[in-house]
Every structure is written in structure tokens, then in C-alpha cells.
Tab-separated table of C-alpha atoms in Angstrom:
chain	number	residue	atom	x	y	z
A	1	MET	CA	-26.096	-23.878	3.928
A	2	LYS	CA	-23.380	-23.382	6.544
A	3	SER	CA	-22.508	-19.936	5.186
A	4	ILE	CA	-26.184	-18.930	5.110
A	5	LEU	CA	-26.599	-19.932	8.763
A	6	LEU	CA	-23.444	-18.008	9.686
A	7	LEU	CA	-24.673	-14.860	7.964
A	8	SER	CA	-28.055	-15.214	9.665
A	9	LEU	CA	-26.295	-15.438	13.032
A	10	ILE	CA	-24.173	-12.388	12.232
A	11	LEU	CA	-27.201	-10.351	11.172
A	12	THR	CA	-29.024	-11.356	14.353
A	13	THR	CA	-26.004	-10.204	16.353
A	14	LEU	CA	-25.892	-6.886	14.492
A	15	ILE	CA	-29.590	-6.259	15.019
A	16	SER	CA	-29.487	-7.167	18.700
A	17	CYS	CA	-26.357	-5.067	19.263
A	18	ASN	CA	-27.818	-2.043	17.550
A	19	ALA	CA	-30.883	-2.347	19.747
A	20	GLN	CA	-28.804	-2.099	22.927
A	21	LYS	CA	-27.945	1.174	24.639
A	22	ASN	CA	-24.905	2.225	26.654
A	23	GLY	CA	-23.249	-1.204	26.600
A	24	THR	CA	-19.638	-1.993	25.805
A	25	ASP	CA	-20.815	-4.822	23.569
A	26	ASN	CA	-22.949	-2.434	21.527
A	27	ILE	CA	-21.436	-2.553	18.070
A	28	SER	CA	-22.913	0.832	17.187
A	29	THR	CA	-20.855	2.562	19.919
A	30	ASP	CA	-17.462	1.302	18.715
A	31	PRO	CA	-15.120	3.991	17.319
A	32	VAL	CA	-15.525	2.828	13.755
A	33	ALA	CA	-13.234	5.575	12.501
A	34	GLU	CA	-10.450	3.625	14.217
A	35	THR	CA	-11.447	0.260	12.806
A	36	SER	CA	-11.764	1.794	9.353
A	37	LYS	CA	-7.983	2.242	9.402
A	38	LEU	CA	-7.424	-1.478	9.830
A	39	PRO	CA	-6.648	-3.698	6.844
A	40	MET	CA	-9.452	-5.900	5.594
A	41	LYS	CA	-8.791	-9.369	4.264
A	42	TRP	CA	-10.164	-12.864	3.832
A	43	ASP	CA	-8.676	-15.768	5.715
A	44	GLY	CA	-6.671	-18.090	3.497
A	45	ALA	CA	-9.170	-20.884	4.113
A	46	ASN	CA	-11.851	-18.800	2.362
A	47	LEU	CA	-9.805	-18.274	-0.801
A	48	PRO	CA	-10.330	-18.465	-3.680
A	49	LEU	CA	-13.681	-16.710	-3.631
A	50	THR	CA	-16.452	-18.047	-5.827
A	51	VAL	CA	-18.213	-14.971	-7.168
A	52	TYR	CA	-21.659	-15.395	-8.690
A	53	ILE	CA	-22.494	-13.019	-11.516
A	54	GLY	CA	-26.141	-12.004	-11.775
A	55	ASP	CA	-27.617	-13.315	-15.019
A	56	THR	CA	-28.465	-9.867	-16.396
A	57	MET	CA	-24.987	-8.699	-15.400
A	58	LEU	CA	-23.481	-11.725	-17.120
A	59	ALA	CA	-25.416	-10.832	-20.267
A	60	GLU	CA	-23.443	-7.575	-20.401
A	61	VAL	CA	-20.168	-9.463	-20.954
A	62	SER	CA	-21.119	-12.860	-22.399
A	63	GLY	CA	-19.655	-13.671	-25.788
A	64	GLU	CA	-17.947	-10.310	-26.060
A	65	GLY	CA	-14.228	-10.042	-25.535
A	66	ASP	CA	-13.673	-13.563	-24.203
A	67	ASP	CA	-10.003	-14.479	-23.903
A	68	SER	CA	-8.319	-17.591	-25.310
A	69	ASP	CA	-9.310	-19.539	-22.175
A	70	GLY	CA	-12.962	-18.641	-22.602
A	71	HIS	CA	-13.020	-16.221	-19.687
A	72	ASN	CA	-15.501	-13.380	-20.008
A	73	LEU	CA	-14.494	-9.790	-19.259
A	74	ILE	CA	-15.433	-10.009	-15.575
A	75	GLU	CA	-13.453	-13.221	-15.130
A	76	GLN	CA	-10.514	-11.579	-16.881
A	77	MET	CA	-10.590	-8.836	-14.255
A	78	GLU	CA	-10.629	-11.503	-11.537
A	79	LYS	CA	-7.628	-13.077	-13.245
A	80	GLN	CA	-5.777	-9.758	-12.988
A	81	TRP	CA	-5.940	-9.972	-9.196
A	82	ASN	CA	-5.074	-13.670	-9.215
A	83	GLU	CA	-1.895	-12.996	-11.153
A	84	ALA	CA	-0.956	-10.035	-8.944
A	85	ASP	CA	-0.055	-12.269	-6.001
A	86	PRO	CA	1.978	-15.443	-6.638
A	87	ALA	CA	1.208	-16.719	-3.136
A	88	ARG	CA	-2.587	-16.696	-3.456
A	89	THR	CA	-5.500	-17.198	-5.790
A	90	TYR	CA	-8.212	-14.725	-4.911
A	91	PHE	CA	-10.956	-15.749	-7.316
A	92	ASN	CA	-12.204	-19.075	-8.610
A	93	ILE	CA	-12.371	-18.740	-12.386
A	94	SER	CA	-12.323	-22.449	-13.215
A	95	SER	CA	-15.826	-22.000	-14.623
A	96	THR	CA	-18.465	-19.291	-14.914
A	97	HIS	CA	-20.639	-18.969	-11.819
A	98	SER	CA	-24.007	-17.319	-12.315
A	99	ARG	CA	-27.288	-16.857	-10.494
A	100	THR	CA	-30.512	-14.910	-10.877
A	101	ASN	CA	-29.693	-11.218	-10.663
A	102	LEU	CA	-30.601	-9.491	-7.405
A	103	ASN	CA	-32.032	-5.984	-7.678
A	104	TYR	CA	-32.746	-4.845	-4.130
A	105	THR	CA	-33.078	-1.323	-2.757
A	106	ASN	CA	-31.316	-2.078	0.547
A	107	LEU	CA	-27.752	-3.380	0.782
A	108	ASP	CA	-28.613	-5.617	3.737
A	109	SER	CA	-30.855	-7.658	1.449
A	110	TYR	CA	-27.758	-8.869	-0.401
A	111	LEU	CA	-26.353	-10.523	2.736
A	112	ASP	CA	-26.989	-14.114	1.755
A	113	GLY	CA	-24.717	-17.117	1.405
A	114	GLU	CA	-23.300	-16.133	-1.989
A	115	ILE	CA	-20.790	-13.480	-3.007
A	116	GLY	CA	-22.035	-11.713	-6.101
A	117	ILE	CA	-21.788	-9.023	-8.753
A	118	TYR	CA	-25.162	-7.543	-9.569
A	119	LYS	CA	-26.811	-5.094	-11.931
A	120	SER	CA	-29.033	-2.561	-10.170
A	121	THR	CA	-31.717	-0.680	-12.054
A	122	ASN	CA	-33.398	0.434	-8.815
A	123	TRP	CA	-30.354	1.739	-6.922
A	124	PHE	CA	-30.399	2.915	-3.321
A	125	SER	CA	-32.170	6.059	-2.135
A	126	TYR	CA	-29.727	6.540	0.755
A	127	ILE	CA	-26.729	6.409	-1.583
A	128	GLY	CA	-28.177	8.427	-4.417
A	129	SER	CA	-26.850	9.216	-7.867
A	130	GLY	CA	-23.265	10.127	-8.630
A	131	VAL	CA	-22.068	6.668	-7.609
A	132	LEU	CA	-20.982	4.259	-10.338
A	133	ALA	CA	-20.841	1.226	-8.074
A	134	VAL	CA	-20.489	0.122	-4.473
A	135	THR	CA	-18.835	-2.823	-2.801
A	136	SER	CA	-20.591	-3.819	0.390
A	137	TYR	CA	-18.913	-6.045	2.943
A	138	LEU	CA	-19.346	-7.798	6.256
A	139	GLY	CA	-16.434	-8.602	8.518
A	140	GLU	CA	-15.386	-9.580	12.013
A	141	TYR	CA	-13.054	-7.461	14.128
A	142	LYS	CA	-9.879	-9.460	14.849
A	143	GLY	CA	-7.810	-6.836	16.662
A	144	SER	CA	-5.246	-6.093	13.962
A	145	TYR	CA	-7.524	-6.478	10.940
A	146	ILE	CA	-11.099	-7.023	9.798
A	147	LYS	CA	-11.699	-10.599	8.681
A	148	LEU	CA	-14.095	-10.459	5.752
A	149	SER	CA	-16.959	-12.936	5.634
A	150	HIS	CA	-19.128	-11.554	2.833
A	151	ALA	CA	-18.962	-9.014	0.007
A	152	ASP	CA	-20.988	-7.970	-3.022
A	153	ILE	CA	-20.517	-5.573	-5.910
A	154	ILE	CA	-23.553	-3.645	-7.129
A	155	MET	CA	-23.364	-1.659	-10.365
A	156	ASN	CA	-25.526	1.442	-10.849
A	157	TYR	CA	-27.407	0.868	-14.097
A	158	ARG	CA	-30.169	3.247	-13.062
A	159	ASP	CA	-28.057	6.354	-13.575
A	160	TYR	CA	-25.201	5.189	-15.819
A	161	THR	CA	-24.499	3.299	-18.991
A	162	PHE	CA	-21.455	1.056	-19.163
A	163	THR	CA	-19.532	-0.170	-22.166
A	164	ASN	CA	-17.051	-2.882	-23.114
A	165	ASP	CA	-15.786	-0.829	-26.055
A	166	THR	CA	-12.461	0.801	-25.168
A	167	SER	CA	-12.971	3.412	-27.901
A	168	ASN	CA	-16.250	4.614	-26.376
A	169	SER	CA	-15.466	7.854	-24.538
A	170	TYR	CA	-19.059	8.627	-23.553
A	171	ASN	CA	-19.889	5.708	-21.271
A	172	TYR	CA	-17.987	4.136	-18.391
A	173	ASP	CA	-15.749	1.169	-19.094
A	174	LEU	CA	-17.393	-1.797	-17.391
A	175	PRO	CA	-14.271	-3.974	-16.932
A	176	SER	CA	-12.374	-1.023	-15.417
A	177	VAL	CA	-15.096	-0.421	-12.836
A	178	VAL	CA	-15.326	-4.143	-12.050
A	179	LEU	CA	-11.535	-4.450	-11.623
A	180	HIS	CA	-11.625	-1.590	-9.105
A	181	GLU	CA	-14.558	-3.061	-7.190
A	182	LEU	CA	-12.950	-6.513	-7.108
A	183	GLY	CA	-10.033	-4.842	-5.344
A	184	HIS	CA	-12.457	-3.675	-2.660
A	185	MET	CA	-13.978	-7.145	-2.534
A	186	ILE	CA	-10.648	-8.636	-1.470
A	187	GLY	CA	-10.092	-5.885	1.078
A	188	LEU	CA	-8.267	-3.073	-0.711
A	189	LYS	CA	-9.146	0.569	-0.142
A	190	HIS	CA	-8.635	3.635	-2.297
A	191	THR	CA	-5.195	5.020	-3.008
A	192	THR	CA	-4.194	8.129	-1.076
A	193	SER	CA	-2.710	9.945	-4.075
A	194	SER	CA	-4.190	10.768	-7.450
A	195	VAL	CA	-0.733	10.659	-9.062
A	196	ILE	CA	-0.045	7.015	-8.170
A	197	PRO	CA	-0.853	4.775	-11.148
A	198	SER	CA	-3.428	2.413	-9.681
A	199	VAL	CA	-6.774	0.839	-10.454
A	200	MET	CA	-7.717	1.684	-6.854
A	201	GLN	CA	-7.867	5.438	-7.406
A	202	PRO	CA	-11.209	6.671	-6.031
A	203	THR	CA	-12.608	7.936	-9.318
A	204	LEU	CA	-12.930	7.001	-12.972
A	205	SER	CA	-13.911	9.216	-15.880
A	206	ALA	CA	-15.937	8.110	-18.875
A	207	SER	CA	-12.850	8.283	-21.080
A	208	GLU	CA	-10.607	6.158	-18.840
A	209	VAL	CA	-9.752	2.502	-19.349
A	210	LYS	CA	-7.945	0.713	-16.501
A	211	ARG	CA	-8.064	-3.011	-17.106
A	212	GLU	CA	-4.659	-3.987	-15.755
A	213	VAL	CA	-3.353	-3.843	-12.200
A	214	THR	CA	-0.239	-1.731	-11.707
A	215	ALA	CA	2.985	-2.234	-9.767
A	216	TYR	CA	1.410	-0.277	-6.918
A	217	ASP	CA	-1.649	-2.550	-6.897
A	218	ILE	CA	0.546	-5.652	-6.873
A	219	SER	CA	2.543	-4.317	-3.938
A	220	TYR	CA	-0.617	-3.262	-2.119
A	221	VAL	CA	-2.487	-6.548	-2.354
A	222	THR	CA	0.516	-8.692	-1.437
A	223	SER	CA	1.454	-6.524	1.547
A	224	ASN	CA	-2.182	-6.401	2.664
A	225	TYR	CA	-2.246	-10.189	2.949
A	226	ASN	CA	1.351	-10.735	4.068
A	227	ASN	CA	1.405	-8.189	6.864
A	228	VAL	CA	-0.654	-7.437	9.932
A	229	ALA	CA	-0.599	-3.691	10.523
A	230	ALA	CA	0.100	-2.184	13.911
A	231	ILE	CA	-2.990	-0.843	15.636
A	232	SER	CA	-3.529	2.185	17.786
A	233	ALA	CA	-4.248	2.007	21.509
A	234	SER	CA	-7.821	3.172	20.951
A	235	ALA	CA	-8.437	0.426	18.413
A	236	LEU	CA	-6.805	-2.131	20.684
A	237	ALA	CA	-9.125	-1.060	23.481
A	238	LEU	CA	-12.070	-2.342	21.469
A	239	THR	CA	-11.302	-5.863	22.586
A	240	THR	CA	-9.983	-7.561	25.684
A	241	GLU	CA	-8.005	-10.735	26.009
A	242	GLY	CA	-10.287	-13.724	26.190
A	243	GLU	CA	-13.302	-11.822	24.918
A	244	GLU	CA	-15.809	-14.285	23.515
A	245	THR	CA	-18.382	-11.995	21.910
A	246	PRO	CA	-17.415	-11.338	18.284
A	247	ARG	CA	-17.720	-7.844	16.851
A	248	TYR	CA	-19.025	-7.518	13.332
A	249	PHE	CA	-18.768	-4.582	11.004
A	250	LYS	CA	-20.746	-4.023	7.846
A	251	GLY	CA	-20.001	-1.284	5.398
A	252	TYR	CA	-19.708	-0.162	1.818
A	253	ILE	CA	-17.263	1.813	-0.290
A	254	GLU	CA	-18.470	4.083	-3.070
A	255	MET	CA	-16.918	4.758	-6.441
A	256	ARG	CA	-18.187	8.146	-7.548
A	257	THR	CA	-17.857	10.039	-10.806
A	258	ASP	CA	-16.618	13.241	-9.136
A	259	GLY	CA	-13.751	11.645	-7.201
A	260	ASN	CA	-15.322	12.432	-3.825
A	261	CYS	CA	-15.746	8.885	-2.606
A	262	TYR	CA	-16.924	7.725	0.767
A	263	HIS	CA	-16.437	4.698	2.992
A	264	TYR	CA	-19.283	3.888	5.378
A	265	GLN	CA	-19.060	1.435	8.266
A	266	ASN	CA	-21.964	0.523	10.536
A	267	GLU	CA	-23.989	3.291	8.872
A	268	ARG	CA	-21.406	5.960	9.691
A	269	LEU	CA	-19.125	7.867	7.346
A	270	VAL	CA	-15.601	6.843	8.376
A	271	GLU	CA	-13.344	7.790	5.455
A	272	VAL	CA	-13.437	10.402	2.727
A	273	HIS	CA	-11.401	10.295	-0.474
A	274	LYS	CA	-11.368	13.560	-2.424
A	275	HIS	CA	-9.410	13.464	-5.660
A	276	GLY	CA	-6.611	11.488	-4.067
A	277	ILE	CA	-6.729	13.188	-0.665
A	278	ASN	CA	-7.465	10.670	2.058
A	279	SER	CA	-8.993	11.659	5.391
A	280	THR	CA	-10.787	10.003	8.275
A	281	ALA	CA	-14.226	11.254	9.215
A	282	ASP	CA	-14.852	12.458	12.741
């Protein structure tokens, strides 16, 4: 209940801020291209995350490929990230957490009190086809990083068919896509080079299977949570000492089939990833 009330307050703040004009507290006027460069992470008090799998999404992995501990394929991908960082447990996999699948046509509708992985057969008209999955997020600007407060993964079952069979070269490997999106869920962005072995590369072909994090991924996630990156003067100018009004950012990161993936924040394109080439949108 507490988390639902918090999200309601945040959404009210976002709506009221977007309705303002020419004010320094207007979240829509912030240079989001600057904040997009900041690391995103959850506070330690919020970890591990309990991720609810939509029931129709759970049906895609139930009873198929369970490990010796009884973890389904999605939980095994969560375990990959847990084992990548000896200092933290990112996901709660003590038991399977499920809920009724959500199948909305607007990402804002997923902003409830539960973090989830959902199967979409409707998809989103403003995102369109060509996108395998998106991870949407909500976070608070903390000066040197974005503190995440909510995230969801939505899989595009309207336009694509996914498989758990590693020998299937015609459909997209479901665990590989989920592992990538879970990386986004805990704050990771796409790699900046297509030659770096990583599950966080911005694209995946139908013939690829990437179910294990790499040395790069391990280094990335641990450094993301151990370090607070330096920020530019323009990003620092977004806040003043003693400022009481929190700034919230909502966004989503696409995983496309063509490698041209996009990161949106507050409804603006802020980063472009083209076959391993990283750039910041104007």
C-alpha cells in the first residue's frame, strides 16, 4: 500500500509539472539529455526486487527448463544477475511471484505498486513494431544518479514469437531477451561497442542465445552500484542545495531487432544506440 501511495504521489507530481509553463520546477523543461548520462540504480534498501511475472508470461516458462532448485527460466536469468555481484542480491527468487498479466496500451498504466514482467499482445502504437521488448522505469533525480523507484518489462508478443528452445533459429530466445531487460531493470544501459561480449548489446538476432552474463556485464553492474559518477556542470545545475521539490523522470529503453535502439526519458528521445555506436540525442 505504501508503494502504491508513493507512485500515486509521483504521478501527480509528474502531471502537475508537465502542466506548468516556464517554471524552473517544470520537469518537462529539464535537459533530460544530461540526466540520461547519469547512472541509474536502486537504493540498497529496495533490494532485492520482488518481480511479479504475469500469469500468461509465466505460462511461457513454467515446467520447461527448470533448474535443480526449481527455478523457472525467468528466475534463472534473475539468478545470473544475483551471482554477478557478490555484494548484492538484485532479485528475490526465494519463490515464484506471479500476478494476473497486464496488457495495457500505455506504459503509464503499468505504474502501480508492483514490479513486473508482462506479455503484451496489444503493444503500443507510439512505439510500434520492430521492438522485441521495452523496460520502462520511474526514478528520482539525486544529483549524481537517478534513484529508481519502479520498473517493468513488457514483451512484444503482438509482432514476435519467442522460444525456449536454443536450437530454434527462427524465433527469438525468450531467456536471452529477459536477461537483457533485467539488466535495464536494475539500471544498466546498452553497451557502447558491438564487439564487447555482453548481454547488454542493443540488439539480438533470432539465432542468438545469450543466457549468461559476461565479464563485462559483471564489471558493469558492480561498478554501477559501487561508484557515483561525476556529473557535468549543466546536470549539476538542475538542482540547488537544500532544494525540497523532488524531480522525477520516467522513461523506457527499447530492444529492437535492427540494432537501432532508443532510450526515451520524459517523452523525449535522449540516447540512440546504432549497432554498438552510442550517441546522445539533441
